[in-house]
Structure formats: structure tokens, C-alpha cells
Short mmCIF file of N, CA, C and O in Angstrom, two decimals:
data_model
loop_
_atom_site.label_atom_id
_atom_site.label_comp_id
_atom_site.label_asym_id
_atom_site.label_seq_id
_atom_site.Cartn_x
_atom_site.Cartn_y
_atom_site.Cartn_z
N GLN A 1 89.15 13.97 131.57
CA GLN A 1 87.67 13.32 132.12
C GLN A 1 87.79 11.72 131.93
O GLN A 1 88.32 11.33 130.93
N VAL A 2 87.69 11.18 132.96
CA VAL A 2 87.64 9.58 132.85
C VAL A 2 86.58 9.12 132.16
O VAL A 2 84.95 9.50 132.49
N GLN A 3 86.68 8.12 131.41
CA GLN A 3 85.48 7.86 130.52
C GLN A 3 85.79 6.17 130.17
O GLN A 3 86.82 5.98 130.08
N LEU A 4 84.84 5.41 130.30
CA LEU A 4 84.91 4.17 129.88
C LEU A 4 83.32 3.80 128.79
O LEU A 4 82.48 4.29 128.74
N VAL A 5 83.82 3.74 127.51
CA VAL A 5 82.96 3.38 126.74
C VAL A 5 83.06 2.12 125.90
O VAL A 5 83.95 1.56 125.41
N GLU A 6 82.16 1.53 126.35
CA GLU A 6 81.57 0.55 125.60
C GLU A 6 81.11 0.23 124.38
O GLU A 6 80.41 0.94 123.56
N SER A 7 81.37 -1.01 123.28
CA SER A 7 80.76 -1.12 122.10
C SER A 7 80.62 -2.43 121.52
O SER A 7 81.67 -3.18 122.29
N GLY A 8 79.96 -2.72 120.56
CA GLY A 8 79.93 -4.16 120.03
C GLY A 8 78.78 -4.89 120.64
O GLY A 8 78.34 -6.07 120.20
N GLY A 9 77.86 -4.00 121.18
CA GLY A 9 76.57 -5.02 121.82
C GLY A 9 75.69 -4.84 120.50
O GLY A 9 76.01 -4.44 119.19
N GLY A 10 74.54 -5.65 120.46
CA GLY A 10 73.54 -5.90 119.14
C GLY A 10 72.94 -7.10 119.55
O GLY A 10 72.70 -7.54 120.47
N LEU A 11 72.22 -7.68 118.42
CA LEU A 11 71.25 -8.73 118.19
C LEU A 11 72.64 -10.12 117.69
O LEU A 11 72.98 -9.96 116.80
N ALA A 12 71.99 -10.86 118.48
CA ALA A 12 72.77 -12.18 118.02
C ALA A 12 71.50 -13.08 118.15
O ALA A 12 71.00 -13.30 118.75
N GLN A 13 72.09 -14.07 117.21
CA GLN A 13 71.10 -15.51 117.45
C GLN A 13 71.68 -16.41 118.25
O GLN A 13 73.06 -16.54 118.69
N PRO A 14 70.70 -17.38 118.87
CA PRO A 14 71.60 -18.28 120.03
C PRO A 14 72.54 -19.51 119.26
O PRO A 14 72.50 -19.71 117.88
N GLY A 15 73.60 -19.38 119.95
CA GLY A 15 75.11 -20.15 119.33
C GLY A 15 75.94 -18.99 118.50
O GLY A 15 76.90 -19.35 118.30
N GLY A 16 75.57 -17.88 118.41
CA GLY A 16 76.19 -16.73 117.87
C GLY A 16 77.10 -16.26 118.34
O GLY A 16 77.62 -16.47 119.66
N SER A 17 77.98 -15.29 118.04
CA SER A 17 78.99 -14.59 119.05
C SER A 17 79.17 -12.99 118.73
O SER A 17 78.22 -12.57 117.65
N LEU A 18 79.49 -12.38 119.80
CA LEU A 18 79.87 -10.96 119.61
C LEU A 18 80.95 -10.67 120.56
O LEU A 18 81.76 -11.30 121.56
N ARG A 19 81.48 -9.49 120.23
CA ARG A 19 82.76 -9.25 120.91
C ARG A 19 82.64 -7.72 121.08
O ARG A 19 82.23 -6.81 120.48
N LEU A 20 82.38 -7.51 122.60
CA LEU A 20 82.36 -6.18 123.33
C LEU A 20 83.88 -5.51 123.40
O LEU A 20 84.64 -6.30 123.73
N SER A 21 83.72 -4.11 123.22
CA SER A 21 85.13 -3.71 123.59
C SER A 21 84.79 -2.46 124.43
O SER A 21 83.70 -1.88 124.99
N CYS A 22 85.74 -2.31 125.30
CA CYS A 22 85.71 -1.03 126.26
C CYS A 22 87.02 -0.36 126.51
O CYS A 22 88.12 -0.90 126.31
N GLU A 23 86.85 1.04 125.91
CA GLU A 23 88.22 1.90 125.92
C GLU A 23 87.90 3.03 126.80
O GLU A 23 86.82 3.42 127.27
N ALA A 24 88.94 3.15 127.43
CA ALA A 24 89.21 3.89 128.38
C ALA A 24 89.91 5.26 127.85
O ALA A 24 90.90 5.02 127.33
N SER A 25 89.55 6.36 128.35
CA SER A 25 89.99 7.81 128.15
C SER A 25 90.10 8.41 129.41
O SER A 25 89.41 8.19 130.13
N GLY A 26 91.02 9.50 129.16
CA GLY A 26 91.38 10.35 130.27
C GLY A 26 92.53 9.36 131.57
O GLY A 26 92.87 9.83 132.36
N PHE A 27 92.72 8.35 131.04
CA PHE A 27 93.36 7.26 131.85
C PHE A 27 93.67 5.82 131.11
O PHE A 27 93.10 5.61 130.10
N THR A 28 94.65 5.45 131.77
CA THR A 28 95.44 4.29 131.26
C THR A 28 94.83 3.18 132.34
O THR A 28 94.55 3.17 133.30
N LEU A 29 94.77 1.91 131.70
CA LEU A 29 94.32 0.63 132.18
C LEU A 29 95.21 0.03 133.26
O LEU A 29 94.92 -1.04 134.12
N ASP A 30 96.40 0.48 132.86
CA ASP A 30 97.39 -0.05 133.46
C ASP A 30 97.04 0.02 135.37
O ASP A 30 96.93 1.08 135.74
N GLY A 31 97.44 -1.11 136.10
CA GLY A 31 97.13 -0.99 137.45
C GLY A 31 95.76 -1.09 138.08
O GLY A 31 95.69 -0.81 139.27
N TYR A 32 94.79 -1.59 137.05
CA TYR A 32 93.58 -1.73 137.23
C TYR A 32 93.25 -3.09 137.29
O TYR A 32 93.65 -3.69 136.39
N ILE A 33 91.95 -3.19 138.13
CA ILE A 33 91.10 -4.68 137.54
C ILE A 33 89.82 -4.01 136.52
O ILE A 33 89.26 -2.85 136.89
N ILE A 34 90.09 -5.01 135.47
CA ILE A 34 89.05 -4.08 134.41
C ILE A 34 87.99 -5.67 134.40
O ILE A 34 88.25 -6.67 134.32
N GLY A 35 86.60 -5.35 134.56
CA GLY A 35 85.48 -6.24 134.22
C GLY A 35 84.45 -5.98 133.53
O GLY A 35 84.19 -4.66 133.02
N TRP A 36 83.74 -6.61 133.21
CA TRP A 36 82.60 -6.55 132.43
C TRP A 36 81.16 -7.21 133.85
O TRP A 36 81.47 -8.33 133.97
N PHE A 37 80.45 -6.67 133.59
CA PHE A 37 79.11 -6.76 134.31
C PHE A 37 78.16 -6.96 133.81
O PHE A 37 78.07 -6.26 132.36
N ARG A 38 76.87 -7.47 133.98
CA ARG A 38 75.65 -7.40 133.16
C ARG A 38 74.33 -7.51 134.24
O ARG A 38 74.38 -7.32 134.99
N GLN A 39 73.30 -6.45 133.43
CA GLN A 39 72.21 -6.70 133.79
C GLN A 39 70.90 -6.89 133.24
O GLN A 39 70.99 -6.02 132.15
N ALA A 40 69.98 -7.87 133.04
CA ALA A 40 69.19 -8.62 132.68
C ALA A 40 67.35 -7.75 133.12
O ALA A 40 68.08 -7.25 134.63
N PRO A 41 66.74 -7.62 132.40
CA PRO A 41 65.68 -6.74 133.16
C PRO A 41 65.28 -7.81 134.06
O PRO A 41 65.15 -8.94 133.84
N GLY A 42 64.70 -6.84 135.16
CA GLY A 42 64.38 -7.25 136.08
C GLY A 42 64.98 -8.17 137.39
O GLY A 42 64.96 -8.93 138.34
N LYS A 43 66.33 -7.96 136.72
CA LYS A 43 67.49 -9.21 138.01
C LYS A 43 68.55 -8.02 138.35
O LYS A 43 68.69 -6.86 137.72
N GLU A 44 69.54 -8.66 139.09
CA GLU A 44 70.41 -8.19 139.73
C GLU A 44 71.69 -8.12 139.01
O GLU A 44 71.63 -8.89 138.05
N ARG A 45 72.73 -7.17 139.23
CA ARG A 45 73.63 -7.06 138.45
C ARG A 45 74.69 -7.95 138.75
O ARG A 45 74.73 -8.57 139.84
N GLU A 46 75.44 -8.58 137.94
CA GLU A 46 76.09 -9.60 138.15
C GLU A 46 77.42 -9.66 137.40
O GLU A 46 77.56 -8.99 136.34
N GLY A 47 78.57 -10.01 138.07
CA GLY A 47 80.14 -9.91 137.30
C GLY A 47 79.83 -11.16 136.61
O GLY A 47 79.68 -12.26 136.62
N VAL A 48 80.43 -10.69 135.17
CA VAL A 48 80.77 -11.75 134.41
C VAL A 48 82.26 -12.31 133.93
O VAL A 48 82.09 -13.41 134.14
N SER A 49 83.07 -11.28 133.95
CA SER A 49 84.58 -11.60 133.61
C SER A 49 84.99 -10.44 134.25
O SER A 49 84.69 -9.37 133.58
N CYS A 50 86.28 -10.97 134.64
CA CYS A 50 87.26 -9.77 135.14
C CYS A 50 88.63 -10.09 134.59
O CYS A 50 88.95 -11.15 134.88
N ILE A 51 89.55 -9.19 134.58
CA ILE A 51 90.86 -9.32 134.14
C ILE A 51 91.93 -8.38 134.87
O ILE A 51 91.43 -7.16 135.32
N SER A 52 92.77 -9.01 135.70
CA SER A 52 93.98 -7.98 136.16
C SER A 52 94.85 -7.74 135.11
O SER A 52 95.58 -8.25 134.20
N SER A 53 95.18 -6.66 135.17
CA SER A 53 96.12 -5.63 134.59
C SER A 53 98.10 -6.09 135.44
O SER A 53 98.76 -5.65 134.23
N HIS A 54 97.75 -6.35 136.50
CA HIS A 54 99.01 -6.79 137.32
C HIS A 54 99.43 -7.91 136.44
O HIS A 54 100.85 -8.28 136.43
N ASP A 55 98.57 -9.00 136.55
CA ASP A 55 99.21 -10.46 136.25
C ASP A 55 98.38 -11.20 134.81
O ASP A 55 98.61 -12.30 134.54
N ASP A 56 97.39 -10.63 134.49
CA ASP A 56 96.39 -11.16 133.65
C ASP A 56 95.63 -12.50 134.17
O ASP A 56 95.24 -13.08 133.38
N SER A 57 95.38 -12.17 135.35
CA SER A 57 94.84 -13.42 135.70
C SER A 57 93.38 -12.76 135.45
O SER A 57 92.66 -12.13 135.17
N ALA A 58 92.31 -13.94 135.24
CA ALA A 58 91.08 -13.51 134.98
C ALA A 58 90.09 -14.26 135.75
O ALA A 58 90.32 -15.44 136.09
N TYR A 59 88.77 -13.94 135.98
CA TYR A 59 87.74 -14.42 136.56
C TYR A 59 86.78 -14.52 135.95
O TYR A 59 86.13 -13.70 134.79
N TYR A 60 85.69 -15.71 135.56
CA TYR A 60 84.72 -15.93 135.18
C TYR A 60 83.43 -16.75 135.69
O TYR A 60 83.93 -17.49 136.68
N ARG A 61 82.19 -16.18 135.33
CA ARG A 61 81.26 -16.70 136.23
C ARG A 61 81.17 -18.05 135.74
O ARG A 61 81.22 -18.35 134.45
N ASP A 62 80.28 -18.82 136.70
CA ASP A 62 80.47 -19.91 136.09
C ASP A 62 79.39 -20.32 134.74
O ASP A 62 79.87 -21.32 133.99
N SER A 63 78.55 -19.63 134.58
CA SER A 63 77.39 -19.78 133.54
C SER A 63 78.24 -19.25 132.11
O SER A 63 77.49 -19.83 130.97
N VAL A 64 79.15 -18.65 132.25
CA VAL A 64 79.80 -18.20 131.19
C VAL A 64 81.31 -19.22 130.54
O VAL A 64 82.10 -18.55 129.44
N LYS A 65 81.65 -19.77 131.51
CA LYS A 65 83.32 -20.73 131.25
C LYS A 65 82.91 -21.19 130.17
O LYS A 65 82.15 -22.07 129.65
N GLY A 66 84.38 -21.07 129.34
CA GLY A 66 83.95 -22.02 128.40
C GLY A 66 83.44 -21.32 126.89
O GLY A 66 83.78 -21.70 125.59
N ARG A 67 82.91 -20.12 127.46
CA ARG A 67 82.28 -19.53 126.09
C ARG A 67 82.73 -18.04 125.64
O ARG A 67 82.53 -17.42 124.92
N PHE A 68 83.17 -17.53 126.98
CA PHE A 68 83.75 -16.05 127.01
C PHE A 68 84.86 -16.25 127.52
O PHE A 68 85.64 -16.87 128.17
N THR A 69 85.77 -15.03 126.25
CA THR A 69 86.99 -14.78 126.72
C THR A 69 87.04 -13.29 126.83
O THR A 69 86.76 -12.68 126.28
N ILE A 70 87.65 -13.21 127.84
CA ILE A 70 88.18 -11.69 128.45
C ILE A 70 89.69 -11.39 127.99
O ILE A 70 90.45 -12.51 128.28
N SER A 71 90.06 -10.43 127.29
CA SER A 71 91.48 -9.95 127.04
C SER A 71 91.51 -8.66 127.00
O SER A 71 91.13 -7.59 126.48
N ARG A 72 93.17 -8.12 127.17
CA ARG A 72 93.60 -6.51 126.96
C ARG A 72 93.98 -6.47 125.74
O ARG A 72 94.66 -7.09 125.06
N GLY A 73 93.64 -5.31 124.91
CA GLY A 73 94.23 -4.92 123.74
C GLY A 73 95.64 -4.63 124.04
O GLY A 73 96.39 -4.24 124.88
N ASN A 74 96.20 -4.79 122.65
CA ASN A 74 97.47 -4.02 122.81
C ASN A 74 98.09 -2.62 123.17
O ASN A 74 99.01 -2.21 123.36
N ALA A 75 96.82 -1.96 122.94
CA ALA A 75 97.15 -0.43 123.07
C ALA A 75 97.10 -0.16 124.69
O ALA A 75 97.08 1.15 124.95
N LYS A 76 96.73 -1.46 125.51
CA LYS A 76 96.45 -0.94 127.04
C LYS A 76 95.41 -0.47 127.54
O LYS A 76 95.47 -0.26 128.48
N ASN A 77 94.68 0.44 126.37
CA ASN A 77 93.69 1.04 127.24
C ASN A 77 91.97 0.63 126.64
O ASN A 77 91.20 1.14 126.69
N THR A 78 92.33 -0.77 126.13
CA THR A 78 90.96 -1.28 125.54
C THR A 78 91.05 -2.74 125.89
O THR A 78 92.01 -3.65 126.24
N VAL A 79 90.23 -3.09 126.76
CA VAL A 79 89.42 -4.66 127.03
C VAL A 79 88.59 -5.12 126.11
O VAL A 79 87.39 -4.56 125.98
N TYR A 80 88.67 -6.34 125.81
CA TYR A 80 87.26 -6.98 125.26
C TYR A 80 86.59 -8.13 125.73
O TYR A 80 87.65 -8.65 126.79
N LEU A 81 85.59 -8.52 125.48
CA LEU A 81 85.13 -9.52 125.76
C LEU A 81 84.49 -10.50 124.38
O LEU A 81 83.55 -10.06 123.98
N GLN A 82 85.06 -11.48 124.56
CA GLN A 82 84.71 -12.35 123.11
C GLN A 82 83.50 -13.35 123.45
O GLN A 82 83.68 -14.15 124.46
N MET A 83 82.50 -13.23 123.22
CA MET A 83 81.26 -13.84 123.81
C MET A 83 80.95 -14.92 122.34
O MET A 83 80.43 -14.52 121.70
N ASP A 84 81.08 -15.96 122.79
CA ASP A 84 80.66 -17.03 121.74
C ASP A 84 79.56 -18.17 122.52
O ASP A 84 79.35 -17.88 123.55
N SER A 85 78.83 -19.05 121.57
CA SER A 85 77.92 -19.71 121.90
C SER A 85 76.98 -19.09 122.67
O SER A 85 76.51 -19.67 123.81
N LEU A 86 76.52 -17.81 122.34
CA LEU A 86 75.63 -17.15 123.15
C LEU A 86 74.22 -17.94 123.44
O LEU A 86 73.93 -18.80 122.22
N LYS A 87 73.46 -17.75 124.46
CA LYS A 87 72.36 -18.07 124.59
C LYS A 87 71.42 -17.23 125.16
O LYS A 87 71.90 -15.83 125.60
N ALA A 88 70.31 -17.18 125.35
CA ALA A 88 69.20 -16.19 125.65
C ALA A 88 69.37 -15.75 126.59
O ALA A 88 69.10 -14.62 126.73
N GLU A 89 69.84 -16.51 127.58
CA GLU A 89 70.12 -16.19 129.05
C GLU A 89 71.31 -15.02 129.26
O GLU A 89 71.55 -14.54 130.20
N ASP A 90 71.92 -14.93 128.15
CA ASP A 90 73.13 -13.82 128.08
C ASP A 90 72.67 -12.62 127.77
O ASP A 90 73.37 -11.53 127.82
N THR A 91 71.14 -12.38 127.53
CA THR A 91 70.79 -11.20 126.88
C THR A 91 70.60 -10.33 128.23
O THR A 91 70.20 -10.46 129.37
N ALA A 92 71.34 -8.59 127.91
CA ALA A 92 71.42 -8.45 129.29
C ALA A 92 72.15 -6.55 128.73
O ALA A 92 72.51 -6.65 127.78
N VAL A 93 72.17 -5.71 129.69
CA VAL A 93 72.82 -4.66 129.37
C VAL A 93 74.31 -4.92 129.73
O VAL A 93 74.17 -5.31 130.84
N TYR A 94 75.68 -4.73 129.13
CA TYR A 94 76.49 -5.23 129.88
C TYR A 94 77.55 -4.06 130.03
O TYR A 94 77.65 -3.19 128.89
N TYR A 95 77.97 -3.86 131.10
CA TYR A 95 78.53 -3.00 131.55
C TYR A 95 80.51 -3.11 131.62
O TYR A 95 80.43 -3.99 132.35
N CYS A 96 80.78 -2.13 131.55
CA CYS A 96 82.43 -2.10 131.66
C CYS A 96 82.93 -1.71 132.89
O CYS A 96 82.08 -0.08 133.31
N ALA A 97 83.78 -1.96 133.68
CA ALA A 97 83.78 -1.42 135.14
C ALA A 97 85.62 -1.39 135.49
O ALA A 97 86.16 -2.39 134.80
N VAL A 98 86.07 -0.47 136.31
CA VAL A 98 87.13 -0.58 136.37
C VAL A 98 87.71 -0.42 137.93
O VAL A 98 86.94 0.49 138.84
N GLY A 99 88.38 -1.05 138.68
CA GLY A 99 88.65 -1.04 140.39
C GLY A 99 90.18 -0.93 140.42
O GLY A 99 90.99 -1.78 139.69
N SER A 100 90.33 -0.27 141.28
CA SER A 100 91.91 -0.55 141.78
C SER A 100 92.57 -1.34 142.82
O SER A 100 93.47 -1.33 143.55
N GLY A 101 91.78 -2.33 143.06
CA GLY A 101 92.08 -3.69 143.90
C GLY A 101 93.00 -4.52 143.00
O GLY A 101 93.64 -3.92 141.78
N THR A 102 93.31 -5.62 143.69
CA THR A 102 94.76 -6.13 142.83
C THR A 102 94.51 -7.60 142.62
O THR A 102 95.09 -8.59 142.37
N ALA A 103 92.69 -7.97 143.25
CA ALA A 103 92.68 -9.17 142.56
C ALA A 103 91.39 -9.29 142.02
O ALA A 103 90.29 -8.31 142.32
N VAL A 104 91.13 -10.14 141.30
CA VAL A 104 89.88 -10.40 140.39
C VAL A 104 88.64 -10.64 140.90
O VAL A 104 87.41 -10.16 140.48
N THR A 105 88.59 -11.53 141.76
CA THR A 105 87.62 -12.37 142.29
C THR A 105 86.59 -11.22 143.10
O THR A 105 85.47 -11.13 143.27
N PRO A 106 87.20 -10.32 143.88
CA PRO A 106 86.70 -9.46 144.87
C PRO A 106 85.72 -8.54 144.04
O PRO A 106 84.36 -8.24 144.90
N MET A 107 85.97 -8.33 142.98
CA MET A 107 85.67 -7.07 142.31
C MET A 107 84.58 -7.93 141.20
O MET A 107 83.43 -7.63 141.28
N CYS A 108 84.73 -8.85 141.22
CA CYS A 108 83.85 -9.44 139.95
C CYS A 108 83.11 -10.58 140.43
O CYS A 108 81.69 -10.32 140.26
N HIS A 109 83.37 -11.11 141.67
CA HIS A 109 82.19 -12.13 142.24
C HIS A 109 81.04 -11.25 143.25
O HIS A 109 80.28 -11.79 143.53
N TYR A 110 81.98 -10.50 143.84
CA TYR A 110 81.49 -9.69 144.95
C TYR A 110 81.05 -7.97 144.75
O TYR A 110 80.30 -7.51 145.27
N ASP A 111 81.50 -7.58 143.23
CA ASP A 111 80.88 -6.57 142.94
C ASP A 111 81.30 -5.80 144.09
O ASP A 111 80.79 -4.40 144.50
N TYR A 112 82.87 -5.42 144.07
CA TYR A 112 83.26 -5.09 145.20
C TYR A 112 84.58 -3.61 144.77
O TYR A 112 85.27 -4.27 143.95
N GLY A 113 84.48 -2.85 145.05
CA GLY A 113 85.73 -1.66 144.59
C GLY A 113 85.65 -1.34 143.33
O GLY A 113 86.97 -0.94 142.85
N VAL A 114 84.70 -1.17 142.83
CA VAL A 114 84.64 -0.48 141.09
C VAL A 114 84.46 0.96 141.27
O VAL A 114 83.68 1.81 141.95
N ASP A 115 85.82 1.40 140.74
CA ASP A 115 85.81 2.78 140.77
C ASP A 115 85.21 3.63 139.54
O ASP A 115 84.50 4.84 140.05
N TYR A 116 85.21 3.08 138.53
CA TYR A 116 84.06 3.39 137.33
C TYR A 116 83.71 2.84 136.71
O TYR A 116 84.01 1.46 136.54
N TRP A 117 82.25 3.28 136.07
CA TRP A 117 81.62 2.60 135.41
C TRP A 117 81.45 3.11 134.08
O TRP A 117 81.42 3.91 133.97
N GLY A 118 81.21 2.18 132.74
CA GLY A 118 80.72 2.65 131.56
C GLY A 118 79.13 2.83 131.62
O GLY A 118 78.46 2.31 132.64
N LYS A 119 78.59 3.12 130.72
CA LYS A 119 77.30 3.15 130.29
C LYS A 119 76.43 2.38 129.82
O LYS A 119 75.43 2.00 130.05
N GLY A 120 77.01 1.15 129.57
CA GLY A 120 76.81 -0.37 129.03
C GLY A 120 76.32 -0.30 127.53
O GLY A 120 76.22 0.80 126.85
N THR A 121 76.33 -1.37 127.13
CA THR A 121 75.91 -1.79 125.64
C THR A 121 74.82 -2.84 125.79
O THR A 121 75.10 -4.03 126.52
N LEU A 122 73.70 -2.84 125.13
CA LEU A 122 72.82 -3.90 125.32
C LEU A 122 73.50 -5.16 124.28
O LEU A 122 73.60 -4.86 122.87
N VAL A 123 73.27 -6.14 124.61
CA VAL A 123 73.32 -7.22 124.36
C VAL A 123 71.94 -8.10 124.49
O VAL A 123 71.50 -8.32 124.69
N THR A 124 71.35 -8.71 122.95
CA THR A 124 70.18 -9.36 122.58
C THR A 124 70.34 -10.57 122.08
O THR A 124 71.06 -10.69 121.10
N VAL A 125 70.20 -11.70 122.79
CA VAL A 125 70.27 -12.96 122.02
C VAL A 125 68.69 -13.46 121.64
O VAL A 125 68.12 -13.86 122.71
N SER A 126 68.81 -13.83 120.68
CA SER A 126 67.52 -14.20 120.07
C SER A 126 67.30 -14.55 118.81
O SER A 126 67.90 -14.06 117.72
N SER A 127 66.59 -15.32 118.08
CA SER A 127 66.44 -16.19 117.15
C SER A 127 65.30 -15.19 116.16
O SER A 127 64.77 -15.20 115.20
#
């Protein structure tokens, strides 16, 4: 059974950090684009960051550049999102997603070609 399980969400203060993890089971992440999306209350889902397992190329939306870092784990079935300098506007449910495309921008920027979704983990940034 194919599953993506997110973890690491929670409450952080503005300026703080959290690290999200996405673990795949039932398949390996090799050959896929892996990404993080988020949806805040009352807002549309948006792509945050994606990474290619083909060449490790990465995409970041403008609002998180310089603050968030996406990476793949050594075990090849885990992807992380290190979130630093968190802001209140980062508050959202964060979803892990996997797509079988070959480029990060179509999936992350246009929300195109996602094959699997995780159930999400809530990130709340508040003092």
C-alpha cells in the first residue's frame, strides 16, 4: 500500500524553526518529484518546495526562499523540509506530495501531476 506520512508539525514561535519529515512506504521515492504544499484556512493550496530525485534540483516559492530548505534523506524514502525564521503567515496544514514528472516547477508552481498525497501535518506559528 502506497503511503506518505508527514510528521514534525506543531507550534512554533515567530522566528523559530521546525523540521517536517515525509516518509514513503510501499514504494521508494527514487524517480519521483517530491514536494511540500500547504493550505492555510480560507486560502488555496500552494506549492512550498519541491525536489527532484533525478538531479536534486529544487524549487522554492518566493515567500520561503532563504528560510526553508528541502532535502532527501540518506534512506531514499524520506524527504525533509527545514523551516527556519518562521512567520505567522507560514501557519497552515503542510502536505507531502509525490509526482512522476521530471521537473520541479510544473508540480510545485502549478500544482500539476501529483500522484500521491499525504494526509498533512499542522504547523502553527504564534507567540
